[in-house]
């Protein structure tokens, strides 16, 4: 397996790195969409984060079930074992990070039922797909805006329910499939379907650095990594370790972080001012602000946390305004300024 570029060595792109860390602390936020120019470190940062995520407790089963989970969150085999009085034993395993390639077939993504074996032997044989492998981890889709429609439909169903249902000729298999969806792409190559875009909790725009010192630093670090990957990773091991500990502390602190009514009211006012559809924007904004507070070691969500994460949480949820030529990023920033000032 190729050695990934260290997450802590990614230069600039602070909004992208912060959003990925927030999603790692609270997966319920709904994942991260990263759109921008080619060669700006999108996939590099995502794969770097995956390499430093703390290990998780998992049962030795196809779906890496959580031994402490309720029956509803377990796969059929683990449920049966628990029902028969067996104790589900956990072991430390890396958090799965699964790539979904553009050319993947539907069977490879959602899994395949062996109809021949079912008809000849009367056995329900299921070959798990990428969604099964990604359970409790990350599903990464590069060029997500080019994903075929039938795969987008499958992803929408699973993202909404947290489980994958495979049906073929009267046979069906259902298994848990909860994962953090991370997508990247170049908007010049096509737009993302609104239904899928809305499923991402945070949306990040990345641009090519325009200042010379930053560009020189990026080139210097990448060149050093390509010349000796092992030595480069070792050099950044300490800083990556600090990031890992930040994630661990943030996850531990998250349940203790409170959201005062005043902050909730501020989030509502911002979403009303921007005219976001539904309440998903507010929910995501509050959850992201809470995870940001946990990341920063705070136990209470303030308006400052909202201001810091508002653009990432809301820019992809705005209706297009034909009378306003400014982009969605500018509209969110302007609304934040008007409501909360500096």
Short mmCIF file of C-alpha atoms in Angstrom, two decimals:
data_model
loop_
_atom_site.label_atom_id
_atom_site.label_comp_id
_atom_site.label_asym_id
_atom_site.label_seq_id
_atom_site.Cartn_x
_atom_site.Cartn_y
_atom_site.Cartn_z
CA UNK A 1 0.00 0.00 0.00
CA UNK A 2 1.49 3.39 -0.98
CA UNK A 3 2.71 5.67 1.80
CA UNK A 4 0.39 8.72 2.09
CA UNK A 5 1.65 12.28 2.37
CA UNK A 6 1.45 13.40 6.05
CA UNK A 7 -1.69 15.37 6.87
CA UNK A 8 0.22 17.88 8.99
CA UNK A 9 2.57 18.64 6.07
CA UNK A 10 -0.25 19.89 3.82
CA UNK A 11 0.44 23.60 3.29
CA UNK A 12 -2.35 26.22 3.56
CA UNK A 13 -5.89 24.96 2.69
CA UNK A 14 -6.85 25.55 6.32
CA UNK A 15 -10.60 25.39 5.70
CA UNK A 16 -10.27 21.96 4.11
CA UNK A 17 -8.09 20.57 6.91
CA UNK A 18 -10.37 21.99 9.61
CA UNK A 19 -13.48 20.53 7.95
CA UNK A 20 -11.91 17.07 7.67
CA UNK A 21 -10.92 17.15 11.35
CA UNK A 22 -14.44 18.20 12.33
CA UNK A 23 -15.91 15.29 10.33
CA UNK A 24 -13.47 12.92 12.05
CA UNK A 25 -14.61 14.14 15.48
CA UNK A 26 -18.34 13.96 14.69
CA UNK A 27 -19.23 11.71 11.73
CA UNK A 28 -22.93 12.61 12.13
CA UNK A 29 -22.21 15.97 10.49
CA UNK A 30 -22.52 14.26 7.12
CA UNK A 31 -19.14 14.33 5.48
CA UNK A 32 -17.13 16.83 3.48
CA UNK A 33 -17.32 17.99 -0.12
CA UNK A 34 -14.06 19.48 -1.43
CA UNK A 35 -14.28 21.32 -4.75
CA UNK A 36 -11.53 23.26 -6.44
CA UNK A 37 -8.63 23.47 -8.84
CA UNK A 38 -6.63 20.43 -9.83
CA UNK A 39 -3.42 19.85 -7.92
CA UNK A 40 -4.45 21.69 -4.74
CA UNK A 41 -3.99 18.78 -2.32
CA UNK A 42 -7.61 17.57 -2.11
CA UNK A 43 -7.01 13.83 -2.27
CA UNK A 44 -3.62 14.25 -0.55
CA UNK A 45 -5.22 15.75 2.57
CA UNK A 46 -8.03 13.18 2.67
CA UNK A 47 -5.67 10.20 2.42
CA UNK A 48 -3.29 11.83 4.91
CA UNK A 49 -6.09 12.18 7.46
CA UNK A 50 -7.07 8.55 7.01
CA UNK A 51 -3.56 7.42 7.89
CA UNK A 52 -3.56 9.15 11.28
CA UNK A 53 -7.07 8.36 12.52
CA UNK A 54 -7.11 6.57 15.89
CA UNK A 55 -7.95 2.85 15.69
CA UNK A 56 -11.46 1.69 16.61
CA UNK A 57 -12.94 -1.28 18.46
CA UNK A 58 -14.56 -3.75 16.05
CA UNK A 59 -15.96 -7.26 16.02
CA UNK A 60 -14.23 -9.74 13.74
CA UNK A 61 -17.05 -9.75 11.20
CA UNK A 62 -17.59 -8.64 7.61
CA UNK A 63 -18.86 -5.21 8.64
CA UNK A 64 -16.52 -4.27 11.52
CA UNK A 65 -19.49 -3.96 13.89
CA UNK A 66 -19.05 -2.03 17.13
CA UNK A 67 -19.17 -4.56 20.03
CA UNK A 68 -20.88 -1.93 22.21
CA UNK A 69 -23.55 -1.04 19.63
CA UNK A 70 -27.27 -1.67 20.07
CA UNK A 71 -28.84 -4.62 18.27
CA UNK A 72 -30.28 -2.34 15.58
CA UNK A 73 -26.78 -1.16 14.59
CA UNK A 74 -25.35 -4.70 14.25
CA UNK A 75 -25.20 -6.94 11.23
CA UNK A 76 -27.41 -10.06 11.17
CA UNK A 77 -24.58 -12.41 12.23
CA UNK A 78 -23.60 -10.29 15.24
CA UNK A 79 -27.26 -9.93 16.27
CA UNK A 80 -27.70 -13.70 16.15
CA UNK A 81 -24.58 -14.25 18.24
CA UNK A 82 -25.76 -11.79 20.89
CA UNK A 83 -29.26 -13.30 20.89
CA UNK A 84 -27.69 -16.73 21.56
CA UNK A 85 -25.89 -15.37 24.60
CA UNK A 86 -22.47 -14.92 23.02
CA UNK A 87 -20.34 -11.92 24.00
CA UNK A 88 -19.17 -9.82 21.07
CA UNK A 89 -15.45 -9.39 21.48
CA UNK A 90 -13.77 -6.34 20.00
CA UNK A 91 -10.29 -5.75 18.67
CA UNK A 92 -8.45 -2.62 17.63
CA UNK A 93 -8.55 -2.11 13.86
CA UNK A 94 -7.74 0.84 11.59
CA UNK A 95 -10.69 3.01 10.58
CA UNK A 96 -11.61 1.87 7.06
CA UNK A 97 -11.10 4.37 4.27
CA UNK A 98 -12.54 3.06 1.01
CA UNK A 99 -12.08 4.58 -2.43
CA UNK A 100 -15.07 4.44 -4.76
CA UNK A 101 -13.68 4.53 -8.31
CA UNK A 102 -15.72 6.20 -11.04
CA UNK A 103 -15.89 3.07 -13.17
CA UNK A 104 -17.20 0.83 -10.39
CA UNK A 105 -20.19 -1.37 -11.19
CA UNK A 106 -23.30 -1.30 -9.04
CA UNK A 107 -22.57 -4.82 -7.75
CA UNK A 108 -19.10 -3.77 -6.66
CA UNK A 109 -20.49 -0.77 -4.79
CA UNK A 110 -23.59 -2.16 -3.07
CA UNK A 111 -22.69 -5.88 -3.13
CA UNK A 112 -23.95 -8.86 -5.10
CA UNK A 113 -26.32 -11.72 -4.37
CA UNK A 114 -25.38 -15.11 -5.86
CA UNK A 115 -28.67 -16.12 -7.47
CA UNK A 116 -27.31 -19.39 -8.88
CA UNK A 117 -26.23 -20.59 -5.45
CA UNK A 118 -29.54 -19.52 -3.97
CA UNK A 119 -31.54 -21.42 -6.59
CA UNK A 120 -29.44 -24.59 -6.71
CA UNK A 121 -28.48 -24.94 -3.02
CA UNK A 122 -31.08 -22.83 -1.28
CA UNK A 123 -28.37 -20.68 0.36
CA UNK A 124 -28.46 -16.90 0.55
CA UNK A 125 -24.92 -16.02 -0.58
CA UNK A 126 -23.95 -12.36 -0.47
CA UNK A 127 -20.71 -10.80 -1.68
CA UNK A 128 -20.32 -7.51 0.26
CA UNK A 129 -19.44 -4.40 -1.72
CA UNK A 130 -17.58 -1.16 -1.05
CA UNK A 131 -20.40 0.20 1.13
CA UNK A 132 -19.99 -2.75 3.48
CA UNK A 133 -16.23 -2.19 3.69
CA UNK A 134 -16.75 1.51 4.45
CA UNK A 135 -19.08 0.93 7.42
CA UNK A 136 -17.92 2.96 10.45
CA UNK A 137 -15.24 4.60 8.31
CA UNK A 138 -14.83 6.91 5.35
CA UNK A 139 -16.03 6.50 1.76
CA UNK A 140 -13.94 8.67 -0.54
CA UNK A 141 -15.10 9.57 -4.05
CA UNK A 142 -12.69 11.49 -6.24
CA UNK A 143 -14.37 13.35 -9.12
CA UNK A 144 -17.68 12.89 -7.30
CA UNK A 145 -19.44 15.20 -9.76
CA UNK A 146 -18.76 12.65 -12.53
CA UNK A 147 -20.32 9.72 -10.64
CA UNK A 148 -22.97 7.86 -12.64
CA UNK A 149 -26.59 8.56 -11.74
CA UNK A 150 -27.47 5.00 -10.68
CA UNK A 151 -24.60 5.00 -8.18
CA UNK A 152 -25.66 8.43 -6.90
CA UNK A 153 -29.16 7.04 -6.29
CA UNK A 154 -27.73 4.12 -4.30
CA UNK A 155 -25.57 6.46 -2.22
CA UNK A 156 -28.53 8.73 -1.46
CA UNK A 157 -30.59 5.80 -0.18
CA UNK A 158 -27.80 4.54 2.06
CA UNK A 159 -26.84 8.00 3.31
CA UNK A 160 -30.43 8.62 4.36
CA UNK A 161 -31.06 5.28 6.09
CA UNK A 162 -27.63 4.21 7.36
CA UNK A 163 -28.10 0.74 5.93
CA UNK A 164 -27.72 -0.93 2.57
CA UNK A 165 -30.51 -3.02 1.08
CA UNK A 166 -29.66 -5.32 -1.83
CA UNK A 167 -32.57 -6.99 -3.65
CA UNK A 168 -32.40 -9.42 -6.55
CA UNK A 169 -35.20 -11.63 -7.89
CA UNK A 170 -37.12 -11.82 -4.64
CA UNK A 171 -34.01 -12.21 -2.46
CA UNK A 172 -32.81 -9.45 -0.19
CA UNK A 173 -29.92 -8.71 2.17
CA UNK A 174 -29.77 -5.78 4.56
CA UNK A 175 -26.64 -4.63 6.40
CA UNK A 176 -25.46 -1.53 8.31
CA UNK A 177 -23.60 1.05 6.22
CA UNK A 178 -22.82 4.22 8.14
CA UNK A 179 -19.82 6.14 6.90
CA UNK A 180 -18.43 9.62 6.47
CA UNK A 181 -18.83 10.57 2.83
CA UNK A 182 -15.92 12.57 1.44
CA UNK A 183 -16.03 13.79 -2.14
CA UNK A 184 -13.68 15.87 -4.21
CA UNK A 185 -13.82 17.27 -7.68
CA UNK A 186 -13.27 20.11 -10.10
CA UNK A 187 -16.45 22.17 -10.72
CA UNK A 188 -15.29 22.95 -14.27
CA UNK A 189 -15.83 19.28 -15.16
CA UNK A 190 -19.52 19.21 -14.23
CA UNK A 191 -21.99 20.07 -11.49
CA UNK A 192 -22.95 17.78 -8.62
CA UNK A 193 -26.55 16.63 -8.37
CA UNK A 194 -28.32 18.84 -5.77
CA UNK A 195 -29.71 15.82 -3.91
CA UNK A 196 -26.22 14.43 -3.31
CA UNK A 197 -24.69 17.84 -2.62
CA UNK A 198 -27.24 18.38 0.14
CA UNK A 199 -26.11 15.16 1.85
CA UNK A 200 -22.64 16.56 2.49
CA UNK A 201 -22.44 18.33 5.84
CA UNK A 202 -19.61 20.68 4.94
CA UNK A 203 -18.54 22.12 1.60
CA UNK A 204 -15.05 23.47 1.02
CA UNK A 205 -13.62 25.49 -1.84
CA UNK A 206 -9.89 25.16 -2.47
CA UNK A 207 -7.85 27.38 -4.75
CA UNK A 208 -4.32 27.35 -6.09
CA UNK A 209 -2.09 29.50 -3.85
CA UNK A 210 -1.20 32.79 -5.50
CA UNK A 211 1.63 33.97 -3.22
CA UNK A 212 5.13 32.87 -4.16
CA UNK A 213 6.39 31.74 -0.69
CA UNK A 214 3.45 29.34 -0.26
CA UNK A 215 3.90 27.86 -3.74
CA UNK A 216 7.62 27.38 -3.11
CA UNK A 217 6.92 25.64 0.20
CA UNK A 218 4.40 23.27 -1.38
CA UNK A 219 6.81 22.32 -4.17
CA UNK A 220 9.74 21.89 -1.76
CA UNK A 221 7.79 19.59 0.60
CA UNK A 222 6.25 17.51 -2.17
CA UNK A 223 9.63 17.08 -3.86
CA UNK A 224 11.21 15.95 -0.57
CA UNK A 225 8.37 13.45 -0.07
CA UNK A 226 8.78 11.96 -3.53
CA UNK A 227 12.55 11.60 -3.12
CA UNK A 228 12.37 9.67 0.18
CA UNK A 229 8.86 8.93 1.42
CA UNK A 230 9.86 6.93 4.47
CA UNK A 231 12.26 9.57 5.79
CA UNK A 232 9.77 12.36 5.08
CA UNK A 233 6.93 10.60 6.93
CA UNK A 234 9.25 9.92 9.87
CA UNK A 235 10.17 13.61 10.01
CA UNK A 236 6.49 14.59 10.28
CA UNK A 237 5.49 11.73 12.58
CA UNK A 238 5.50 13.94 15.67
CA UNK A 239 3.21 16.59 14.18
CA UNK A 240 0.84 13.96 12.82
CA UNK A 241 0.79 12.45 16.32
CA UNK A 242 -0.34 15.80 17.74
CA UNK A 243 -3.19 15.90 15.22
CA UNK A 244 -4.20 12.36 16.19
CA UNK A 245 -4.31 13.33 19.85
CA UNK A 246 -6.41 16.40 18.98
CA UNK A 247 -8.96 14.12 17.31
CA UNK A 248 -8.99 11.75 20.29
CA UNK A 249 -9.45 14.61 22.78
CA UNK A 250 -12.13 16.19 20.60
CA UNK A 251 -14.10 12.94 20.41
CA UNK A 252 -13.88 12.49 24.16
CA UNK A 253 -14.97 16.08 24.86
CA UNK A 254 -17.79 16.23 22.29
CA UNK A 255 -20.57 14.79 24.54
CA UNK A 256 -19.81 17.46 27.16
CA UNK A 257 -20.05 20.44 24.79
CA UNK A 258 -23.25 22.44 25.34
CA UNK A 259 -25.11 24.73 22.95
CA UNK A 260 -26.72 27.71 24.74
CA UNK A 261 -30.07 29.06 23.52
CA UNK A 262 -28.38 32.30 22.46
CA UNK A 263 -26.08 30.39 20.07
CA UNK A 264 -28.98 28.34 18.74
CA UNK A 265 -30.92 31.55 18.14
CA UNK A 266 -27.94 33.06 16.31
CA UNK A 267 -27.74 30.01 14.03
CA UNK A 268 -31.46 30.29 13.27
CA UNK A 269 -31.20 33.99 12.44
CA UNK A 270 -28.30 33.34 10.06
CA UNK A 271 -30.15 30.57 8.20
CA UNK A 272 -33.31 32.67 7.96
CA UNK A 273 -31.33 35.62 6.59
CA UNK A 274 -29.71 33.39 3.96
CA UNK A 275 -33.01 31.66 3.09
CA UNK A 276 -31.68 28.11 3.39
CA UNK A 277 -34.20 25.38 2.57
CA UNK A 278 -35.37 23.17 5.43
CA UNK A 279 -33.61 22.80 8.77
CA UNK A 280 -30.69 20.64 7.71
CA UNK A 281 -28.50 23.72 7.39
CA UNK A 282 -29.15 24.75 10.98
CA UNK A 283 -28.62 21.24 12.31
CA UNK A 284 -25.35 20.89 10.43
CA UNK A 285 -24.20 24.35 11.48
CA UNK A 286 -24.81 23.56 15.17
CA UNK A 287 -23.21 20.11 14.97
CA UNK A 288 -20.18 21.45 13.11
CA UNK A 289 -19.79 24.33 15.58
CA UNK A 290 -20.00 21.85 18.47
CA UNK A 291 -17.33 19.63 16.92
CA UNK A 292 -15.17 22.70 16.28
CA UNK A 293 -15.53 23.69 19.93
CA UNK A 294 -14.49 20.18 20.97
CA UNK A 295 -11.51 20.35 18.59
CA UNK A 296 -10.45 23.61 20.22
CA UNK A 297 -10.98 22.29 23.76
CA UNK A 298 -14.06 24.42 24.55
CA UNK A 299 -17.10 23.09 26.42
CA UNK A 300 -19.61 25.65 25.14
CA UNK A 301 -20.50 26.64 21.60
CA UNK A 302 -20.32 30.39 21.04
CA UNK A 303 -21.18 32.71 18.19
CA UNK A 304 -17.46 32.79 17.36
CA UNK A 305 -17.60 29.06 16.61
CA UNK A 306 -20.62 29.64 14.37
CA UNK A 307 -18.85 32.45 12.51
CA UNK A 308 -15.79 30.27 11.94
CA UNK A 309 -17.67 27.34 10.43
CA UNK A 310 -20.71 29.07 8.84
CA UNK A 311 -19.29 29.34 5.33
CA UNK A 312 -18.36 25.66 5.16
CA UNK A 313 -21.72 24.54 6.56
CA UNK A 314 -24.00 26.79 4.48
CA UNK A 315 -22.39 27.81 1.17
CA UNK A 316 -23.79 24.77 -0.69
CA UNK A 317 -27.32 25.18 0.72
CA UNK A 318 -28.21 28.56 -0.77
CA UNK A 319 -30.74 29.10 -3.51
CA UNK A 320 -29.41 30.76 -6.60
CA UNK A 321 -30.27 34.44 -6.65
CA UNK A 322 -30.36 35.84 -10.21
CA UNK A 323 -30.23 39.38 -8.80
CA UNK A 324 -27.07 38.70 -6.79
CA UNK A 325 -23.99 38.08 -8.90
CA UNK A 326 -21.75 37.36 -5.90
CA UNK A 327 -20.97 33.73 -5.15
CA UNK A 328 -22.45 31.72 -2.29
CA UNK A 329 -19.26 32.13 -0.24
CA UNK A 330 -19.52 35.92 -0.41
CA UNK A 331 -23.22 35.80 0.48
CA UNK A 332 -22.57 33.77 3.64
CA UNK A 333 -19.65 35.97 4.66
CA UNK A 334 -21.72 39.10 4.12
CA UNK A 335 -24.64 37.74 6.17
CA UNK A 336 -22.29 36.76 9.01
CA UNK A 337 -20.78 40.25 8.97
CA UNK A 338 -24.17 41.96 8.98
CA UNK A 339 -25.52 39.84 11.84
CA UNK A 340 -22.53 39.42 14.08
CA UNK A 341 -19.96 42.00 12.98
CA UNK A 342 -16.26 41.34 13.41
#
